[in-house]
């Protein structure tokens, strides 16, 4: 499991009603239980347990574990290398230990502010002693070179003769790939919560020791339901960035009859953070879109419909963008179909196929692309994948067997392609290979025309900002749904797609807080 996925899952537990404080309590208790097993297995007598902590959540797991270990009769020393605890949950659990005053338990807390403090610790002066040492220094937060005091603490841990246990990931190891760029704890055991992190899985066995996976009560649904935790996948904008650094998008669509669709998609893309949005559209549609919004860069194409004659003009823009959205308002026509199929073959940037492009692009042309998103409702889905039965998206149920069978049915069909498919419904289903997510945001008022165009624009914007196709589709449909929910709160079922678009920026702002 990627560290970011674990962080997202932790946050999404909140929206099932399971707080991160509860998860830390469960993690700390599980850690104490595993330490107790290792202690009984290794030693024939009681030994002191020394817990090294940093400023993050792993330190909080150590604070919780200390309470349970004290109740088992162990002497516990906590070596704090950071007193500016960043994790709110860790701070709460540290305060509990501080509130245990006058001290009746065999607990001593050391604040190691300097290298001299680290050198003067019992575990350093008596490195041959029998201890259990718990590494809760860094966990999944390592980036680049280590701070001097952290590096010295790792040297002390590694030099010790004690049994060394790392929490989640050995401190100093890259949690993504298992590489060590500076120095890392070399543990006898690594205890991972919920699932083993990718870096630990990829690392050499001698770098992680014995692997233990502890269940801390995270339900499956926290991994599969999209929620506010998914905003962690979005990077905060660099304060030194300039125009174009945060996503450039091209929308190909529109026709004489339908100019609103590409305009809504474009404004939604800007609302979702894209810096520059180009719209390539026929002349009459171009005039209408220019009149609708001065924020969109409109490329007027000769004629009243998209055709193969426009391919070169469109491809000349593609080189300047990060992603392409095809289909909104394009209409169904043989010439338009020829254009879309040529573009699907020649465009090498990430693509979203929406609306009318889904009815005209040949599946065989895009089946091997991982960087593509399809956004069909159920009828478009059946048409694109040539499904002739009475398939329905029906996952609104407490019957796990029914839900599992319905998702499996869709997975068998979408397995024909390597990209991501977002099936729109009361509950939206996002599929890519064996992976899937479920989105529950949104409301019945979103049957109004244009909300699907807004969704495509949001997903395309996230794709242009660097998210992969699966994460773009999952977060995009959640943002679209929450924006619709806010529009409903203000206007009831009488809101429009442009009303929905006006909420997108604030939804993302709130999600990033």
Short mmCIF file of C-alpha atoms in Angstrom, two decimals, residues 89-430:
data_model
loop_
_atom_site.label_atom_id
_atom_site.label_comp_id
_atom_site.label_asym_id
_atom_site.label_seq_id
_atom_site.Cartn_x
_atom_site.Cartn_y
_atom_site.Cartn_z
CA UNK A 89 -4.02 12.92 17.98
CA UNK A 90 -0.43 12.32 19.12
CA UNK A 91 -0.57 15.54 21.18
CA UNK A 92 -3.72 14.32 22.93
CA UNK A 93 -2.06 11.04 23.84
CA UNK A 94 1.10 12.78 25.02
CA UNK A 95 -1.02 15.02 27.23
CA UNK A 96 -2.58 11.90 28.78
CA UNK A 97 0.90 10.73 29.80
CA UNK A 98 1.71 14.17 31.19
CA UNK A 99 -1.54 14.18 33.15
CA UNK A 100 -0.45 10.98 34.92
CA UNK A 101 1.01 13.08 37.75
CA UNK A 102 1.98 12.39 40.52
CA UNK A 103 3.57 9.50 38.67
CA UNK A 104 2.52 6.06 39.92
CA UNK A 105 3.41 4.09 36.78
CA UNK A 106 6.98 3.08 35.87
CA UNK A 107 7.20 5.71 33.11
CA UNK A 108 9.97 8.20 32.46
CA UNK A 109 9.88 10.76 29.64
CA UNK A 110 13.11 12.28 28.34
CA UNK A 111 13.15 15.36 26.10
CA UNK A 112 16.30 14.92 24.01
CA UNK A 113 16.95 18.42 22.66
CA UNK A 114 20.65 18.09 21.83
CA UNK A 115 23.14 15.54 20.54
CA UNK A 116 24.63 15.49 24.03
CA UNK A 117 21.23 14.51 25.45
CA UNK A 118 21.08 11.57 23.03
CA UNK A 119 24.63 10.50 23.87
CA UNK A 120 23.84 10.58 27.60
CA UNK A 121 20.87 8.21 27.34
CA UNK A 122 20.96 4.89 29.14
CA UNK A 123 20.58 2.95 25.92
CA UNK A 124 23.67 4.63 24.44
CA UNK A 125 25.85 4.33 27.54
CA UNK A 126 24.84 0.71 28.03
CA UNK A 127 24.38 -0.46 24.45
CA UNK A 128 24.95 -4.09 25.49
CA UNK A 129 22.00 -4.02 27.87
CA UNK A 130 18.80 -5.97 27.28
CA UNK A 131 16.05 -3.69 26.04
CA UNK A 132 13.20 -3.60 23.62
CA UNK A 133 13.64 -0.45 21.53
CA UNK A 134 10.66 0.92 19.61
CA UNK A 135 11.40 3.12 16.60
CA UNK A 136 8.58 5.64 16.25
CA UNK A 137 10.75 8.45 14.89
CA UNK A 138 9.75 9.06 11.27
CA UNK A 139 7.42 6.43 9.85
CA UNK A 140 6.20 7.40 6.39
CA UNK A 141 7.39 11.00 6.54
CA UNK A 142 11.01 10.62 5.37
CA UNK A 143 12.21 12.94 2.61
CA UNK A 144 15.89 13.31 1.68
CA UNK A 145 18.67 13.82 4.21
CA UNK A 146 18.02 13.24 7.89
CA UNK A 147 18.22 15.93 10.54
CA UNK A 148 21.38 15.59 12.62
CA UNK A 149 19.62 14.60 15.86
CA UNK A 150 17.43 12.02 14.08
CA UNK A 151 20.49 10.53 12.41
CA UNK A 152 22.31 10.32 15.74
CA UNK A 153 19.31 8.62 17.36
CA UNK A 154 19.23 6.04 14.56
CA UNK A 155 22.95 5.37 15.10
CA UNK A 156 22.29 4.80 18.80
CA UNK A 157 19.36 2.47 18.05
CA UNK A 158 21.38 0.43 15.54
CA UNK A 159 24.37 0.17 17.90
CA UNK A 160 22.23 -1.17 20.73
CA UNK A 161 22.11 -4.85 21.56
CA UNK A 162 18.38 -4.55 22.26
CA UNK A 163 15.53 -5.98 20.22
CA UNK A 164 14.56 -3.25 17.76
CA UNK A 165 10.99 -2.78 16.53
CA UNK A 166 10.04 -0.22 13.86
CA UNK A 167 6.52 1.15 13.62
CA UNK A 168 5.06 0.97 10.07
CA UNK A 169 8.34 1.76 8.24
CA UNK A 170 11.93 1.73 9.59
CA UNK A 171 12.90 5.37 10.15
CA UNK A 172 15.09 6.58 7.30
CA UNK A 173 13.66 4.19 4.70
CA UNK A 174 11.75 5.58 1.73
CA UNK A 175 8.16 4.35 2.30
CA UNK A 176 7.53 4.17 -1.47
CA UNK A 177 10.46 2.09 -2.72
CA UNK A 178 12.36 0.86 0.34
CA UNK A 179 15.53 2.76 -0.55
CA UNK A 180 17.75 4.43 2.06
CA UNK A 181 19.35 7.71 0.95
CA UNK A 182 21.07 8.49 4.25
CA UNK A 183 20.70 6.13 7.22
CA UNK A 184 17.88 3.92 8.47
CA UNK A 185 17.01 1.88 11.52
CA UNK A 186 17.77 -1.80 10.98
CA UNK A 187 15.03 -3.48 13.00
CA UNK A 188 14.51 -7.03 14.14
CA UNK A 189 10.79 -6.55 13.46
CA UNK A 190 8.61 -4.09 11.54
CA UNK A 191 5.01 -3.78 12.65
CA UNK A 192 2.70 -2.36 9.96
CA UNK A 193 -0.86 -1.28 10.61
CA UNK A 194 -3.70 -2.36 8.31
CA UNK A 195 -1.47 -3.17 5.31
CA UNK A 196 2.26 -3.42 4.61
CA UNK A 197 3.60 -0.25 2.99
CA UNK A 198 5.14 -0.52 -0.48
CA UNK A 199 8.65 0.44 0.65
CA UNK A 200 8.68 -2.25 3.32
CA UNK A 201 7.41 -4.82 0.86
CA UNK A 202 10.12 -3.94 -1.70
CA UNK A 203 13.00 -3.65 0.75
CA UNK A 204 15.52 -6.39 1.44
CA UNK A 205 14.45 -8.67 4.30
CA UNK A 206 17.51 -7.76 6.39
CA UNK A 207 16.39 -4.10 6.30
CA UNK A 208 12.95 -4.74 7.80
CA UNK A 209 13.35 -7.88 9.92
CA UNK A 210 10.29 -9.96 10.70
CA UNK A 211 7.09 -8.46 9.28
CA UNK A 212 3.94 -8.20 11.37
CA UNK A 213 0.66 -6.74 10.06
CA UNK A 214 -1.65 -5.53 12.81
CA UNK A 215 -5.39 -5.07 12.24
CA UNK A 216 -6.54 -1.75 13.75
CA UNK A 217 -10.20 -1.92 12.80
CA UNK A 218 -10.22 0.02 9.52
CA UNK A 219 -13.26 -1.18 7.55
CA UNK A 220 -12.95 -2.07 3.87
CA UNK A 221 -15.34 0.73 3.03
CA UNK A 222 -12.82 3.37 4.19
CA UNK A 223 -10.53 2.29 1.34
CA UNK A 224 -13.21 2.15 -1.32
CA UNK A 225 -15.51 5.10 -0.60
CA UNK A 226 -14.26 8.42 -1.97
CA UNK A 227 -14.34 11.22 0.60
CA UNK A 228 -12.49 14.27 1.92
CA UNK A 229 -9.33 12.29 2.60
CA UNK A 230 -8.82 12.06 -1.15
CA UNK A 231 -7.96 15.75 -1.22
CA UNK A 232 -4.59 14.72 0.23
CA UNK A 233 -3.70 13.59 -3.28
CA UNK A 234 -3.81 17.21 -4.46
CA UNK A 235 -0.64 19.22 -3.98
CA UNK A 236 -0.85 22.72 -2.55
CA UNK A 237 0.05 25.23 -5.22
CA UNK A 238 3.69 26.36 -5.16
CA UNK A 239 3.80 30.04 -4.19
CA UNK A 240 6.51 30.63 -6.82
CA UNK A 241 4.58 29.01 -9.69
CA UNK A 242 3.45 31.06 -12.67
CA UNK A 243 0.79 30.90 -15.37
CA UNK A 244 0.51 27.43 -16.85
CA UNK A 245 2.40 25.59 -14.10
CA UNK A 246 -0.82 24.27 -12.57
CA UNK A 247 -2.39 22.60 -15.56
CA UNK A 248 -3.19 23.43 -19.18
CA UNK A 249 -6.24 21.79 -20.71
CA UNK A 250 -7.73 21.54 -24.20
CA UNK A 251 -11.46 20.88 -24.63
CA UNK A 252 -12.60 19.66 -28.05
CA UNK A 253 -16.34 19.92 -28.51
CA UNK A 254 -19.30 22.11 -29.30
CA UNK A 255 -21.47 22.45 -32.38
CA UNK A 256 -24.10 24.78 -33.81
CA UNK A 257 -26.71 23.45 -31.41
CA UNK A 258 -24.56 22.85 -28.34
CA UNK A 259 -22.18 25.54 -27.14
CA UNK A 260 -23.06 25.36 -23.45
CA UNK A 261 -21.48 21.95 -22.81
CA UNK A 262 -17.84 22.87 -23.58
CA UNK A 263 -18.29 26.23 -21.80
CA UNK A 264 -19.52 24.53 -18.61
CA UNK A 265 -16.72 21.97 -18.80
CA UNK A 266 -14.17 24.75 -19.26
CA UNK A 267 -15.42 26.84 -16.35
CA UNK A 268 -15.52 23.74 -14.14
CA UNK A 269 -11.91 23.00 -15.09
CA UNK A 270 -10.85 26.50 -14.08
CA UNK A 271 -12.82 26.15 -10.83
CA UNK A 272 -10.92 22.93 -10.15
CA UNK A 273 -7.58 24.72 -10.48
CA UNK A 274 -6.42 24.53 -14.09
CA UNK A 275 -4.43 27.62 -15.09
CA UNK A 276 -5.27 27.69 -18.79
CA UNK A 277 -8.25 26.17 -20.59
CA UNK A 278 -8.42 26.15 -24.39
CA UNK A 279 -11.62 25.28 -26.26
CA UNK A 280 -11.44 24.14 -29.90
CA UNK A 281 -14.92 24.44 -31.34
CA UNK A 282 -16.78 25.33 -34.59
CA UNK A 283 -17.34 29.01 -35.47
CA UNK A 284 -20.89 29.53 -34.21
CA UNK A 285 -20.17 27.70 -30.97
CA UNK A 286 -16.96 29.71 -30.57
CA UNK A 287 -18.87 33.00 -30.71
CA UNK A 288 -21.29 31.82 -28.02
CA UNK A 289 -18.52 30.54 -25.73
CA UNK A 290 -16.53 33.79 -26.06
CA UNK A 291 -19.65 35.67 -25.05
CA UNK A 292 -20.20 33.33 -22.11
CA UNK A 293 -16.76 33.63 -20.50
CA UNK A 294 -13.66 35.72 -21.12
CA UNK A 295 -11.66 33.21 -19.04
CA UNK A 296 -11.62 30.55 -21.74
CA UNK A 297 -9.16 30.66 -24.65
CA UNK A 298 -11.35 29.85 -27.64
CA UNK A 299 -10.00 28.49 -30.93
CA UNK A 300 -12.62 28.99 -33.62
CA UNK A 301 -12.69 26.21 -36.23
CA UNK A 302 -14.13 26.83 -39.69
CA UNK A 303 -17.56 25.35 -40.36
CA UNK A 304 -20.56 24.35 -38.28
CA UNK A 305 -19.28 21.02 -36.95
CA UNK A 306 -16.07 19.28 -35.95
CA UNK A 307 -14.48 17.41 -38.85
CA UNK A 308 -11.27 15.72 -39.94
CA UNK A 309 -10.19 18.94 -41.65
CA UNK A 310 -9.64 20.43 -38.18
CA UNK A 311 -7.18 17.73 -37.06
CA UNK A 312 -3.99 19.68 -37.77
CA UNK A 313 -5.24 22.85 -36.04
CA UNK A 314 -6.26 20.88 -32.97
CA UNK A 315 -3.04 18.87 -32.84
CA UNK A 316 -1.03 22.08 -32.96
CA UNK A 317 -2.65 23.11 -29.65
CA UNK A 318 -2.18 19.68 -28.03
CA UNK A 319 1.57 20.20 -27.73
CA UNK A 320 0.95 23.13 -25.35
CA UNK A 321 -1.42 21.38 -22.94
CA UNK A 322 -1.21 18.71 -20.24
CA UNK A 323 -4.50 16.92 -20.91
CA UNK A 324 -7.34 16.80 -23.44
CA UNK A 325 -11.11 16.49 -22.98
CA UNK A 326 -13.05 15.32 -26.04
CA UNK A 327 -16.78 15.27 -26.65
CA UNK A 328 -18.90 17.87 -24.77
CA UNK A 329 -21.58 19.17 -27.12
CA UNK A 330 -19.87 17.82 -30.25
CA UNK A 331 -22.92 16.12 -31.71
CA UNK A 332 -23.04 12.86 -33.68
CA UNK A 333 -21.77 13.01 -37.25
CA UNK A 334 -19.59 10.88 -39.53
CA UNK A 335 -17.06 13.69 -40.00
CA UNK A 336 -16.88 14.33 -36.26
CA UNK A 337 -16.49 10.61 -35.67
CA UNK A 338 -13.57 10.45 -38.11
CA UNK A 339 -11.89 13.35 -36.31
CA UNK A 340 -12.31 11.86 -32.85
CA UNK A 341 -10.89 8.51 -33.90
CA UNK A 342 -7.85 10.16 -35.51
CA UNK A 343 -7.29 12.33 -32.42
CA UNK A 344 -7.65 9.36 -30.06
CA UNK A 345 -4.83 7.71 -32.03
CA UNK A 346 -2.52 10.71 -32.43
CA UNK A 347 -2.87 12.55 -29.10
CA UNK A 348 -0.27 11.27 -26.65
CA UNK A 349 -1.40 13.42 -23.71
CA UNK A 350 -3.86 12.10 -21.08
CA UNK A 351 -7.39 12.08 -22.51
CA UNK A 352 -10.93 12.14 -21.18
CA UNK A 353 -13.67 10.81 -23.44
CA UNK A 354 -17.04 12.24 -22.46
CA UNK A 355 -20.52 12.58 -23.94
CA UNK A 356 -20.58 12.40 -27.74
CA UNK A 357 -17.00 11.14 -28.08
CA UNK A 358 -18.05 7.99 -26.20
CA UNK A 359 -20.57 7.29 -28.93
CA UNK A 360 -18.01 7.68 -31.72
CA UNK A 361 -14.53 6.58 -30.63
CA UNK A 362 -13.65 2.96 -31.38
CA UNK A 363 -12.81 0.97 -28.25
CA UNK A 364 -9.91 -0.80 -29.97
CA UNK A 365 -8.07 2.52 -30.41
CA UNK A 366 -7.86 3.32 -26.70
CA UNK A 367 -7.89 -0.07 -24.99
CA UNK A 368 -4.15 -0.10 -24.19
CA UNK A 369 -3.97 3.42 -22.78
CA UNK A 370 -3.65 3.80 -19.01
CA UNK A 371 -3.85 7.60 -19.20
CA UNK A 372 -7.48 7.75 -20.32
CA UNK A 373 -10.78 8.31 -18.50
CA UNK A 374 -14.22 7.40 -19.84
CA UNK A 375 -17.21 9.09 -18.16
CA UNK A 376 -20.34 7.24 -19.31
CA UNK A 377 -23.78 6.93 -17.77
CA UNK A 378 -25.14 3.38 -17.96
CA UNK A 379 -26.56 3.68 -21.48
CA UNK A 380 -23.33 5.14 -22.86
CA UNK A 381 -21.43 2.42 -21.01
CA UNK A 382 -23.45 -0.36 -22.61
CA UNK A 383 -23.10 1.21 -26.04
CA UNK A 384 -19.34 1.77 -25.79
CA UNK A 385 -18.60 -1.74 -24.55
CA UNK A 386 -21.28 -3.33 -26.75
CA UNK A 387 -23.24 -4.78 -23.83
CA UNK A 388 -26.65 -6.00 -24.95
CA UNK A 389 -28.15 -7.36 -21.69
CA UNK A 390 -30.13 -5.52 -18.99
CA UNK A 391 -27.02 -4.51 -17.02
CA UNK A 392 -27.72 -1.91 -14.31
CA UNK A 393 -25.51 -0.03 -11.87
CA UNK A 394 -27.15 -1.21 -8.65
CA UNK A 395 -24.84 -0.92 -5.64
CA UNK A 396 -27.17 0.96 -3.26
CA UNK A 397 -27.66 -2.02 -0.95
CA UNK A 398 -26.72 -3.49 2.44
CA UNK A 399 -26.55 -6.90 0.75
CA UNK A 400 -22.79 -7.40 0.33
CA UNK A 401 -23.28 -10.31 -2.07
CA UNK A 402 -25.46 -8.21 -4.38
CA UNK A 403 -22.97 -5.31 -4.31
CA UNK A 404 -20.01 -7.61 -4.93
CA UNK A 405 -21.69 -9.33 -7.86
CA UNK A 406 -22.67 -6.03 -9.47
CA UNK A 407 -19.17 -4.55 -9.17
CA UNK A 408 -17.63 -7.78 -10.48
CA UNK A 409 -19.96 -7.65 -13.47
CA UNK A 410 -18.70 -4.18 -14.37
CA UNK A 411 -15.06 -5.15 -13.75
CA UNK A 412 -15.32 -8.02 -16.23
CA UNK A 413 -16.47 -5.57 -18.90
CA UNK A 414 -14.02 -2.73 -18.15
CA UNK A 415 -11.18 -5.26 -18.04
CA UNK A 416 -11.10 -4.88 -21.82
CA UNK A 417 -9.21 -1.59 -21.40
CA UNK A 418 -6.28 -0.39 -19.29
CA UNK A 419 -7.71 3.04 -18.54
CA UNK A 420 -10.26 4.27 -16.00
CA UNK A 421 -14.02 4.09 -16.39
CA UNK A 422 -16.30 6.33 -14.32
CA UNK A 423 -19.84 4.96 -14.46
CA UNK A 424 -22.28 7.68 -13.41
CA UNK A 425 -25.29 6.74 -11.30
CA UNK A 426 -26.92 7.40 -7.92
CA UNK A 427 -23.70 6.00 -6.52
CA UNK A 428 -20.87 6.42 -9.02
CA UNK A 429 -18.48 3.54 -9.69
CA UNK A 430 -14.87 4.21 -10.68
#
